[in-house]
Coordinates of C-alpha atoms in Angstrom, one line a residue:
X1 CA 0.0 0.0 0.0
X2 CA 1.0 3.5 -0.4
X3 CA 1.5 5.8 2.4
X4 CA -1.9 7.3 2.0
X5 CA -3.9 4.3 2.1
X6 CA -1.3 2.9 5.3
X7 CA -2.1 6.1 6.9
X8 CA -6.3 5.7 5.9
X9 CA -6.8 2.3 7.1
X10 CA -5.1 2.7 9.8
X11 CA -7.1 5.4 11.1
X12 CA -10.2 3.5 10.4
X13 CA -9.0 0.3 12.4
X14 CA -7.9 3.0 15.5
X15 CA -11.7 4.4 15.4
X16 CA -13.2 1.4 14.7
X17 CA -11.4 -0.2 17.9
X18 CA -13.0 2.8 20.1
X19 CA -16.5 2.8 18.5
X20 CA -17.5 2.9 22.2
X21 CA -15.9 6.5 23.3
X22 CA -16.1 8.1 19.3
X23 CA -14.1 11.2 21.4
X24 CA -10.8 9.7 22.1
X25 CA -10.3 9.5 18.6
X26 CA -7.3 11.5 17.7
X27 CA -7.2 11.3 13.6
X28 CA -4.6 11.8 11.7
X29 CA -4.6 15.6 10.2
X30 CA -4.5 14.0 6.7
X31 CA -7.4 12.4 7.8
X32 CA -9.5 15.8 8.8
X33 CA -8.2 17.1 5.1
X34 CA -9.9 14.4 3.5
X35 CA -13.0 14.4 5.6
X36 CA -13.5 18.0 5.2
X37 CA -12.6 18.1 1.3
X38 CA -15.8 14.9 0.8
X39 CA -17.6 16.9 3.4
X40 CA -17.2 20.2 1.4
X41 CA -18.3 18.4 -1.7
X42 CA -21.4 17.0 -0.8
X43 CA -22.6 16.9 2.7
X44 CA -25.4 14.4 2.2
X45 CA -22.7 12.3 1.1
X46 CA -20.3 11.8 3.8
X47 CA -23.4 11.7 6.3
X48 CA -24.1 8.6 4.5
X49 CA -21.0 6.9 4.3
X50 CA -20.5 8.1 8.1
X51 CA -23.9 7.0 9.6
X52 CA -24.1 4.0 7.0
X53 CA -21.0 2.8 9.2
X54 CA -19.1 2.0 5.3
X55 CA -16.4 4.8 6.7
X56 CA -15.2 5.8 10.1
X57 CA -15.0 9.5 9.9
X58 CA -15.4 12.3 12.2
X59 CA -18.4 14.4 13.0
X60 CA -19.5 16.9 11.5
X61 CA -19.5 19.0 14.5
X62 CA -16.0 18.2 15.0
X63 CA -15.2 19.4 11.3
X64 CA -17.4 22.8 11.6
X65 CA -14.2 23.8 14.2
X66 CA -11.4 23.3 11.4
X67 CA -14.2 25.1 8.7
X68 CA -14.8 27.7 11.1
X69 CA -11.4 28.5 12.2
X70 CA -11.9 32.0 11.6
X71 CA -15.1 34.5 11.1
X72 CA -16.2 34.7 7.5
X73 CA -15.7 38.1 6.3
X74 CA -15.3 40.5 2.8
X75 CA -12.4 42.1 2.0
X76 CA -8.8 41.4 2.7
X77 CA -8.4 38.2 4.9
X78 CA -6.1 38.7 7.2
X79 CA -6.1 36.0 9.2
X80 CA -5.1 33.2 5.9
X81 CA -2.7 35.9 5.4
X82 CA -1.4 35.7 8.9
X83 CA -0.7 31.5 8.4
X84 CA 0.6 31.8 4.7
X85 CA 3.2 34.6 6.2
X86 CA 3.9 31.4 9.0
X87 CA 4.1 29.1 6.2
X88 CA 6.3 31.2 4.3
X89 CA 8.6 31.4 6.6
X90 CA 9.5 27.8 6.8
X91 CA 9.4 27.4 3.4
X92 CA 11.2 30.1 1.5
X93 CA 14.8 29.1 1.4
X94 CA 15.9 31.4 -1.3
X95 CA 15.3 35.5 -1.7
X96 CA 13.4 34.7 -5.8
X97 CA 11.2 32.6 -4.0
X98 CA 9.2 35.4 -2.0
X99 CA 8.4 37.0 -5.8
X100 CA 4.3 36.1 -6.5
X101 CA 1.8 36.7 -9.0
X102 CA -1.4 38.3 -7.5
X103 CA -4.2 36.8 -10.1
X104 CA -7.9 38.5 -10.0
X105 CA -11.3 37.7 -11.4
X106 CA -14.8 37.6 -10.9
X107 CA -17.0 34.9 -10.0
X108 CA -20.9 35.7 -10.4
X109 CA -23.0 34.7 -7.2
X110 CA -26.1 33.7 -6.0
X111 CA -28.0 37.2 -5.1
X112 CA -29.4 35.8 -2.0
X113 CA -29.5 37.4 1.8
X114 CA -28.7 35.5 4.6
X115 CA -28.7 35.6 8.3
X116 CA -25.8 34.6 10.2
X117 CA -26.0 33.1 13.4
X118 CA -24.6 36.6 15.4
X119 CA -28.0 37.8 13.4
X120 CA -25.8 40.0 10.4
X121 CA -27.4 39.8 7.0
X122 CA -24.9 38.9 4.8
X123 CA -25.4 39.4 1.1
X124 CA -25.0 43.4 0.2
X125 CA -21.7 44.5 -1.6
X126 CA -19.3 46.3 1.0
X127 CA -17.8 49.7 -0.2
X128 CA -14.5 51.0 1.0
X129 CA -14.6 53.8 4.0
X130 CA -14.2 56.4 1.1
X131 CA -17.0 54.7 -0.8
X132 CA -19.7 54.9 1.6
X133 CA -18.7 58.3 3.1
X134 CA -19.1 59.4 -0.4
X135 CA -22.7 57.7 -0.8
X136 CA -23.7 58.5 2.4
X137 CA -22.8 62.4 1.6
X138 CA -24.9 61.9 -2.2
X139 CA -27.6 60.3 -0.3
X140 CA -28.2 63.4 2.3
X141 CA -27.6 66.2 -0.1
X142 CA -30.5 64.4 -1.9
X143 CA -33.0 63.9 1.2
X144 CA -33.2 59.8 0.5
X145 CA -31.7 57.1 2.3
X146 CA -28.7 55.3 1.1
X147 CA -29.2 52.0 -1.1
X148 CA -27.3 48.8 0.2
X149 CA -27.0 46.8 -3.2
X150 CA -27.0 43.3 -3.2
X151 CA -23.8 41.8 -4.6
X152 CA -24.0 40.1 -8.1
X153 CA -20.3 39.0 -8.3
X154 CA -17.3 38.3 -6.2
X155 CA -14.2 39.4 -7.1
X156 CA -11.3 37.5 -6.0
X157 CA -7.5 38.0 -5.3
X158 CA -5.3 34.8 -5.1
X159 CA -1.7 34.7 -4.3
X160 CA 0.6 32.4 -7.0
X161 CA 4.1 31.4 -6.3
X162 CA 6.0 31.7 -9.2
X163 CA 9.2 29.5 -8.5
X164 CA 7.1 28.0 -5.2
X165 CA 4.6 26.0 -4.7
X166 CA 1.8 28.6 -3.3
X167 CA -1.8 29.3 -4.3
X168 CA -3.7 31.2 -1.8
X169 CA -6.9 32.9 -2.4
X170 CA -6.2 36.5 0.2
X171 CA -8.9 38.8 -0.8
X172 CA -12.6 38.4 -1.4
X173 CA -15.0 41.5 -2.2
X174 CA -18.6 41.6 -3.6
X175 CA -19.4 43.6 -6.2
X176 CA -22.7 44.8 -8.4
X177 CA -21.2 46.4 -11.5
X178 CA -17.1 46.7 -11.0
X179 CA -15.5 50.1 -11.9
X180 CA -11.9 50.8 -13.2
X181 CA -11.7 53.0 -9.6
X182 CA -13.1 50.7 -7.6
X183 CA -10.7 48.0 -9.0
X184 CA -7.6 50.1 -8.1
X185 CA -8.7 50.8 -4.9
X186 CA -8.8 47.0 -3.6
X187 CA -5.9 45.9 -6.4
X188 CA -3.7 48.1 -4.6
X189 CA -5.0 47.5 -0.9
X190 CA -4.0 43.9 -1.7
X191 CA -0.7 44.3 -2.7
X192 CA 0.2 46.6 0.2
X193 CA -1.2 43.9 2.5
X194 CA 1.0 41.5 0.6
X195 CA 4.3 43.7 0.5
X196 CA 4.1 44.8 4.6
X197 CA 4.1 40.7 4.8
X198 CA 7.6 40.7 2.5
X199 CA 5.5 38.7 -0.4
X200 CA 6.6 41.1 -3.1
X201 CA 4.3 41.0 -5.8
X202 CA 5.7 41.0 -9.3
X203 CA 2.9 40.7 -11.5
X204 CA -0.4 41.5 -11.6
X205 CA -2.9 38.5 -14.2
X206 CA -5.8 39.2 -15.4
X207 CA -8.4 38.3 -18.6
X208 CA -8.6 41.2 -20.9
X209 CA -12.5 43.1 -19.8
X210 CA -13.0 46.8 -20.6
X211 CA -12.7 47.4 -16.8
X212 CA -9.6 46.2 -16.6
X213 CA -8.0 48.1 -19.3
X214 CA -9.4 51.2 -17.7
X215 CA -7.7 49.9 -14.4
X216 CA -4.4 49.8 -16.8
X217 CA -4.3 53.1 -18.1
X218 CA -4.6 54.6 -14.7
X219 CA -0.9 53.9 -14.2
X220 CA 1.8 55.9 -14.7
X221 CA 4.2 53.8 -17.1
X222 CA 7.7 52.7 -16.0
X223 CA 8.7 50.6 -19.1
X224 CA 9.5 52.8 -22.4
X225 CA 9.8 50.0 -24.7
X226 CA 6.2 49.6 -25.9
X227 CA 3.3 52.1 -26.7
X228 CA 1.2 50.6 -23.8
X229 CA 1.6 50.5 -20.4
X230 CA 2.5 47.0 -19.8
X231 CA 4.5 47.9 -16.1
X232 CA 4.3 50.5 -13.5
X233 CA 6.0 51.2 -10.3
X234 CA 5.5 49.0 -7.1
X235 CA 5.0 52.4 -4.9
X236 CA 3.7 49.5 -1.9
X237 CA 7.4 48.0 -2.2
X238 CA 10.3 49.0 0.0
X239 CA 12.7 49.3 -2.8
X240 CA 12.1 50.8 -6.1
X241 CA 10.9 48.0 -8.1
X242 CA 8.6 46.7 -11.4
X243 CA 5.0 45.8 -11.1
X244 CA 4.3 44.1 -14.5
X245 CA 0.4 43.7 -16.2
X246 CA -0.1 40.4 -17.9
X247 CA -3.6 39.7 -19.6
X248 CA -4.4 36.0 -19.4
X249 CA -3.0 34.2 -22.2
X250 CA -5.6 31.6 -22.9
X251 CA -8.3 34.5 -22.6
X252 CA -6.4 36.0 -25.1
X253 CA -5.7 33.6 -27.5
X254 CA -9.3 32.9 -27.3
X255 CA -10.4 36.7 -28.3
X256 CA -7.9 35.9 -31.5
X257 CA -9.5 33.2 -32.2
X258 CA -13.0 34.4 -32.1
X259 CA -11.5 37.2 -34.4
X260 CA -10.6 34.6 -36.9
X261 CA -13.3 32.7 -37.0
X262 CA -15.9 36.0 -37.5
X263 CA -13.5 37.1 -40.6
X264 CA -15.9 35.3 -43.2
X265 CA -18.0 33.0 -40.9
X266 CA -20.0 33.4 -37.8
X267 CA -20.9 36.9 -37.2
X268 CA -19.2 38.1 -40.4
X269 CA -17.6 41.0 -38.6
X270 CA -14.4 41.3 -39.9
X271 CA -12.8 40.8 -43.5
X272 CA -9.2 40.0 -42.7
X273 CA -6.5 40.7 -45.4
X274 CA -2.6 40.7 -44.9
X275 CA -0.8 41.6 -47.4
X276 CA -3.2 41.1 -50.8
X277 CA -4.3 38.0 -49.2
X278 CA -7.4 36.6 -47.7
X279 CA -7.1 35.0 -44.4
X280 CA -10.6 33.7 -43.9
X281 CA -12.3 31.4 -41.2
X282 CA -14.2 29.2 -44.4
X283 CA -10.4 27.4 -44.8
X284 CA -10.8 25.9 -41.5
X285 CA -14.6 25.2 -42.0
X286 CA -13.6 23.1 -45.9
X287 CA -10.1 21.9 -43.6
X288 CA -12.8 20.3 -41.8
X289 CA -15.6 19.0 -44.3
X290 CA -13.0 17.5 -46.7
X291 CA -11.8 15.6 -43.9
X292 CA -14.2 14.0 -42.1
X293 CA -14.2 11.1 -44.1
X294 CA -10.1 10.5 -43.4
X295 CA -9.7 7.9 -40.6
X296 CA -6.4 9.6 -39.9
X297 CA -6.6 12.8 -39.4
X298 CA -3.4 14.7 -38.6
X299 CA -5.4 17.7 -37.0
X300 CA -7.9 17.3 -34.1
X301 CA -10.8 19.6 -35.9
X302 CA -14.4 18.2 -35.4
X303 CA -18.3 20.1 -35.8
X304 CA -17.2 21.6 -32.2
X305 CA -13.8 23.6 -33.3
X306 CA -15.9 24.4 -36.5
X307 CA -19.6 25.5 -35.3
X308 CA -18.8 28.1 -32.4
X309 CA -21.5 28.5 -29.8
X310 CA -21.6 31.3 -26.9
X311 CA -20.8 27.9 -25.0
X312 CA -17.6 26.4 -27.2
X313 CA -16.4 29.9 -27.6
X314 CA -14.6 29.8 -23.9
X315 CA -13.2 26.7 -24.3
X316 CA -9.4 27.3 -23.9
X317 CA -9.1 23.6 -25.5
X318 CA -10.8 24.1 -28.7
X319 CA -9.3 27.3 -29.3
X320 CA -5.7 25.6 -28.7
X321 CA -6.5 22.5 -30.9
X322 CA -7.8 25.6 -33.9
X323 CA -4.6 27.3 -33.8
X324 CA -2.4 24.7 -33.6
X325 CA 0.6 23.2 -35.7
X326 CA -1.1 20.2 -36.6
X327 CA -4.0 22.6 -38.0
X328 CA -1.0 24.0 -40.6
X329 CA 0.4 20.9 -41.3
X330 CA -3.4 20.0 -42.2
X331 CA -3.3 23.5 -44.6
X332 CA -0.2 23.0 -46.0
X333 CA -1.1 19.2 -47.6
X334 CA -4.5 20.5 -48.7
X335 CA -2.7 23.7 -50.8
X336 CA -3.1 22.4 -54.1
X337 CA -6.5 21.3 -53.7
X338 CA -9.3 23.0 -56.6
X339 CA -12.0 22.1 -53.2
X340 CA -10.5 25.2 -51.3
X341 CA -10.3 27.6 -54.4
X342 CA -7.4 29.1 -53.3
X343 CA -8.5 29.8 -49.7
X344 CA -5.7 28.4 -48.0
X345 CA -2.2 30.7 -48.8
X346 CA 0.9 32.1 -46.9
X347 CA -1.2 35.0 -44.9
X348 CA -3.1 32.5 -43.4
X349 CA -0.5 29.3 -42.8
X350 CA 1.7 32.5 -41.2
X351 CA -1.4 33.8 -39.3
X352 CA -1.7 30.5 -37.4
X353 CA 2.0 29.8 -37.4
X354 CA 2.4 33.0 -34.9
X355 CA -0.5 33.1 -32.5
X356 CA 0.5 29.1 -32.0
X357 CA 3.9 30.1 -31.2
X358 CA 3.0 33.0 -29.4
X359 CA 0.9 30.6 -26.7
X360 CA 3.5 28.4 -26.3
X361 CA 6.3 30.6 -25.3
X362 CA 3.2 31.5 -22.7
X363 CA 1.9 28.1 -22.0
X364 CA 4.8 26.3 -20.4
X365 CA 4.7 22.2 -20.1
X366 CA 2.7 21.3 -17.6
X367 CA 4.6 18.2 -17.8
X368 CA 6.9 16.9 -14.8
X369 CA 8.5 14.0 -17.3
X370 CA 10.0 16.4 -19.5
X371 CA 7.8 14.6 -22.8
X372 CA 6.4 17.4 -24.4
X373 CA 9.4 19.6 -24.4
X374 CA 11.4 17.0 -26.5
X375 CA 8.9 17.4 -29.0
X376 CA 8.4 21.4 -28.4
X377 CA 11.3 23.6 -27.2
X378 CA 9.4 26.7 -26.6
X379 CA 7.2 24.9 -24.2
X380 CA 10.3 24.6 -21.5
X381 CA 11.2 26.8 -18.7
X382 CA 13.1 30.2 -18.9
X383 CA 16.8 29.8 -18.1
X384 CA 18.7 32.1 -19.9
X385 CA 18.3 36.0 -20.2
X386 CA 19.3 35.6 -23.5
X387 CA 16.9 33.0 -24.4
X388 CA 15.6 33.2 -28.0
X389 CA 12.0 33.3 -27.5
X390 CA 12.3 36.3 -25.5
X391 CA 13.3 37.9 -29.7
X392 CA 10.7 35.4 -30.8
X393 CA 8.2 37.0 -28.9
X394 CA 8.7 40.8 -29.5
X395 CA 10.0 40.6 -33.0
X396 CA 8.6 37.9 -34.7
X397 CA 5.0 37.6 -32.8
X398 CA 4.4 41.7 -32.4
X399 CA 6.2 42.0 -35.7
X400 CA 3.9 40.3 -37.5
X401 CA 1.4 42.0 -35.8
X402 CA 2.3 45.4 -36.0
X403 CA 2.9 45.3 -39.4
X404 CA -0.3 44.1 -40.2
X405 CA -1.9 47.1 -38.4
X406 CA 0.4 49.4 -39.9
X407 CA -0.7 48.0 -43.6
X408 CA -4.5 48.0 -42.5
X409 CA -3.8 51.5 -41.7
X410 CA -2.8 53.3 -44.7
X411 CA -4.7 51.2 -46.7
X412 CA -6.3 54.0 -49.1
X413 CA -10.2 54.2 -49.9
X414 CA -11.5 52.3 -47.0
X415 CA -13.5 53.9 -44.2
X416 CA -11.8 53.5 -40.4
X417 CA -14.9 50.6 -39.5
X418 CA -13.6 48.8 -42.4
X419 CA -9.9 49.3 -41.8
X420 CA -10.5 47.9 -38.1
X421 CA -12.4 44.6 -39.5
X422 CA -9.2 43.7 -42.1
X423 CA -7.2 42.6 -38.5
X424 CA -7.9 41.5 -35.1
X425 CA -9.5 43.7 -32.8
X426 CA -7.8 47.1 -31.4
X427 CA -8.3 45.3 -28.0
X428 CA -6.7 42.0 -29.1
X429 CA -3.7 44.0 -30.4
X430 CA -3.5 46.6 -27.1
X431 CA -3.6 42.6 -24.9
X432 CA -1.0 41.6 -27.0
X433 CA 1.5 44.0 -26.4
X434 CA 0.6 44.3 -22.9
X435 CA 1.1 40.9 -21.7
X436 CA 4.6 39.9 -24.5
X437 CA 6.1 43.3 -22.9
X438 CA 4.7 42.4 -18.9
X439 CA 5.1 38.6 -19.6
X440 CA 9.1 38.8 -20.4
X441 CA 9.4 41.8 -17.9
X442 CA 8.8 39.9 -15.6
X443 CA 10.7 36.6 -16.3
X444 CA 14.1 38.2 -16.6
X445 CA 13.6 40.4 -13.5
X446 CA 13.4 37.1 -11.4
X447 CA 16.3 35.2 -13.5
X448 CA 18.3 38.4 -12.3
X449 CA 17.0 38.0 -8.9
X450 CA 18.6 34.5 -9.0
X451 CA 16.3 32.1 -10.2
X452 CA 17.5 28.8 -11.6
X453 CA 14.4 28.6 -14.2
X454 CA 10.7 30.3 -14.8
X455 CA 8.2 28.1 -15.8
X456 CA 6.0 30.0 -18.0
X457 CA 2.6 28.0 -16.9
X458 CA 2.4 30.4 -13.4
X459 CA 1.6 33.4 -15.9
X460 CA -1.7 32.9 -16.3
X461 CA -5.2 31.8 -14.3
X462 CA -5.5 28.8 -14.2
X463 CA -5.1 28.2 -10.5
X464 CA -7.4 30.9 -10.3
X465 CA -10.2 29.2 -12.7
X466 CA -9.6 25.3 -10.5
X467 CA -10.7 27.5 -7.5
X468 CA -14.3 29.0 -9.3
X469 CA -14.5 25.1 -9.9
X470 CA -14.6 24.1 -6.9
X471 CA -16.5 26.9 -5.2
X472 CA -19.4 25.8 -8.1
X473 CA -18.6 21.9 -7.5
X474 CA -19.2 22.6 -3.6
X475 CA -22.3 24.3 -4.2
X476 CA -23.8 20.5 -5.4
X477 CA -27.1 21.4 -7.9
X478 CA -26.8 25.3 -7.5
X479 CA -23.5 26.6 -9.6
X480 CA -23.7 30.0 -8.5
X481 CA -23.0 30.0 -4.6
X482 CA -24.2 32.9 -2.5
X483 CA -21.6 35.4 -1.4
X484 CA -21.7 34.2 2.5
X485 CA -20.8 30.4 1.3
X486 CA -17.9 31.2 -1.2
X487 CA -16.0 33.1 2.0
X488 CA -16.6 30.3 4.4
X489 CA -16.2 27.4 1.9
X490 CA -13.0 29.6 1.2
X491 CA -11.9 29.3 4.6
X492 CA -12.9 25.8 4.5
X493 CA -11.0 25.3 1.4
X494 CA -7.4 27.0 2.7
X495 CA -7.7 24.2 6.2
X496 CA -7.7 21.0 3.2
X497 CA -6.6 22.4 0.0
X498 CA -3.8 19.6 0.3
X499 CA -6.9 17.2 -0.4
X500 CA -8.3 19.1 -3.3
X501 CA -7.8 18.3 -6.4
X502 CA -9.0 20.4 -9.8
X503 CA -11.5 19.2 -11.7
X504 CA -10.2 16.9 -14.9
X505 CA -12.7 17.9 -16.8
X506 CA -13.0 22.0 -17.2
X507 CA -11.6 25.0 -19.2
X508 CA -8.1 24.6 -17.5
X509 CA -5.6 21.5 -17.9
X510 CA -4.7 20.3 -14.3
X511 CA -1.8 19.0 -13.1
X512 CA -0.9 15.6 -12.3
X513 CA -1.5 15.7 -8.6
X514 CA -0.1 12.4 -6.0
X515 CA -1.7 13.2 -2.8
X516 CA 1.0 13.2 -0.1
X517 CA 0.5 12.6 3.8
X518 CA 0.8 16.2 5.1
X519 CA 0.9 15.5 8.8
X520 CA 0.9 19.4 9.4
X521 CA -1.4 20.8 12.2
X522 CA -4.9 22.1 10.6
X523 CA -5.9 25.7 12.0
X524 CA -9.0 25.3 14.4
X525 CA -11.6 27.1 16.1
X526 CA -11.0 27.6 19.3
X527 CA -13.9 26.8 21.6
X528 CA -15.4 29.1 24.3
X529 CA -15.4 27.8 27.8
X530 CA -18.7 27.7 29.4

């Protein structure tokens, strides 16, 4: 047996020895984990397997102290802060290792009020001191009461190690409709509460919404080597040091996709030339028809890649499979044939050449063995400050790019609607140079802060995405949670995260996780004496 299963059943012969005094049962803290992470995913479940008598496991009331360890609030958590900082400290060996990603999103909720047991309602949006001196001023100068709005959204901060091993979500506020200001205001209250704790934030991830951009451009730029403001001063740091912008990559090679695949098809919204030459969506569409009836396909297209629904269209995995090299390889063989009347050419083989290149230097492996590397140098880890792809990426990839806008631009008799349809979108191209610009920024200040390698797969949200997976998974029938039971099951999920494993099955690819025995002490609620 493996150390886990040694470690299980012997836990389950020690209760089932002292069925008669269930209390004197001191279980393993691997064993709470577990308990708490089937207890979190279906609480019908483990009362079953517990009262069946199938499973020894502890009560429930004994697990409400380990999920309850702390009060459930919005806002900044200080008190997962307070044990990660503990954490930290035992497990930081080296000075690159205290350099983190801070990703954010939202994650819509359940609009629903509810009544604690201390008798708060829980379920309104909580503004910032500023914020509701401001509404409470608007409010009197108008003779009406102020409005407590019931939060739509949550918007979540989580902490990424980038050469460690560390995902912690630190911040959780509710929100109705988020504002560029109101984004800076808790972005930046974040990373001060990071930086006082010597977690020095290096980057800041997130997908590529208009609020967002707005949050960008409300820095001052500290980078001169792009026309957007891909990096800004850390004015939370001690020293004088970078804070780099990054927008998700698979977000963004998603919105190129969706691009592509309206230029001729779909929504017919844009007409994309390069060059004299067509690069058209209805080549993937014949790619696909003339080979459905190969039984050897070397491309993975099916009706799915093809047919785009509001659904498919944020699937990371159909969007990677589209703009692939196998999908070229697929172009190149069909060139000659009179079926595609001359839809496939250089433009378009280039077109999808670049943006696949472009997400691997982004993607990383995701692959402990080393396999895919041998077959794909650009998906291994950053060594070198001279590294070719760091060229790759800002001459070849924004090259391409820029010179297609730059063409699209002076083209001569076309109105400026139908200039912006012949290339991706303005916001596409403004992601683009953000994140290439933020994204090698940022590797090359930690290989100069020592680093051995940078494993491009912790610049982007996937961590991020696993934990709106869970939250939904947790929630059984209902996938939109209430804001009360996404801070607590939060809690609840920072006392057994060793236990919880991603979903196989979603929008990110997870890792390959062996569950170790982590005998380390669970935080608990300490009990009031009577």
């Amino acid at each position: 047996m493996s150390d886990l299963q040694k470690m299980f059943w012997g836990d389950q012969l020690k209760a089932i020895l002292r069925q008669n005094n269930p209390r004197s049962v001191r279980w393993c803290p691997m064993m709470i984990k577990i308990a708490l992470h089937i207890q979190m995913q279906s609480p019908s479940a483990y009362k079953y397997l517990r009262e069946s008598g199938i499973l020894q496991l502890p009560s429930q009331r004994r697990l409400f102290d380990f999920t309850h360890f702390t009060e459930a609030k919005d806002g900044i958590q200080d008190t997962l802060l307070n044990l990660l900082e503990k954490k930290l400290e035992k497990k930081i060996s080296a000075t690159h290792e205290r350099y983190f990603n801070v990703l954010f999103d939202e994650m819509t909720i359940h609009q629903n009020l509810v009544v604690t047991r201390n008798g708060d309602i829980v379920g309104f949006t909580s503004p910032t001191k500023v914020g509701k001196s401001v509404a409470l001023l608007e409010a009197h100068l108008e003779g009406r009461e102020m409005k407590r709005d019931k939060a739509k959204k949550v918007l979540v901060f989580m902490l990424q190690g980038i050469t460690i091993d560390i995902h912690e979500v630190v911040a959780v506020y509710p929100t109705t409709e988020l504002n560029a200001q109101q984004l800076f205001t808790r972005a930046w209250d974040v990373i001060y509460n990071l930086e006082i704790r010597d977690m020095r934030v290096l980057s800041l991830i997130f997908d590529g919404a208009s609020c967002n951009k707005k949050f960008i451009m409300m820095h001052f730029k500290y980078g001169s080597s792009s026309d957007f403001v891909y990096s800004t001063r850390n004015v939370a740091a001690t020293e004088e040091r970078p804070l780099f912008f990054i927008v998700d990559p698979p977000h963004l090679l998603k919105t190129i996709r969706n691009c592509f695949s309206n230029s001729y098809g779909h929504k017919h919204t844009r007409n994309m030339w390069k060059n004299g030459q067509k690069i058209s969506w209805e080549a993937i569409e014949m790619l696909h028809s003339v080979s459905v009836a190969e039984k050897y396909k070397i491309h993975k297209l099916n009706q799915a890649h093809v047919r785009l629904t509001p659904f498919s269209r944020m699937n990371v995995k159909l969007a990677t499979q589209t703009m692939s090299a196998s999908v070229v390889q697929a172009l190149v063989s069909y060139e000659q044939d009179s079926r595609f009347n001359g839809l496939i050419n250089s433009e378009l083989k280039n077109f999808n050449l670049i943006v696949t290149t472009f997400f691997d230097c982004l993607n990383g492996s995701n692959d402990p063995d080393g396999k895919r590397n041998k077959r794909n140098s650009h998906l291994q880890p950053y060594y070198s400050l001279q590294d070719e792809r760091f060229k790759i990426l800002k001459q070849d990839v924004l090259g391409f790019f820029q010179e297609w806008h730059d063409d699209a631009e002076q083209e001569v008799g076309l109105s400026k609607e139908a200039k912006e349809r012949r290339t991706i979108s303005d916001q596409s191209y403004q992601s683009l140079h953000i994140t290439i610009y933020g994204f090698c920024g940022a590797v090359q200040y930690l290989l100069c802060k020592g680093a051995p390698s940078v494993d491009a797969k912790t610049f982007n949200q996937d961590k991020l995405e696993q934990y709106f997976g869970l939250m939904k998974m947790a929630g059984g029938a209902s996938n939109n949670p209430t804001k009360h039971a996404v801070i607590q099951k939060t809690i609840a999920y920072t006392a057994q995260k060793a236990c919880a494993l991603p979903k196989k099955k979603g929008n990110t690819m997870a890792e390959r996780k062996h569950l170790i025995v982590d005998q380390e002490a669970l935080p608990v609620r300490s009990r009031s004496k009577k």
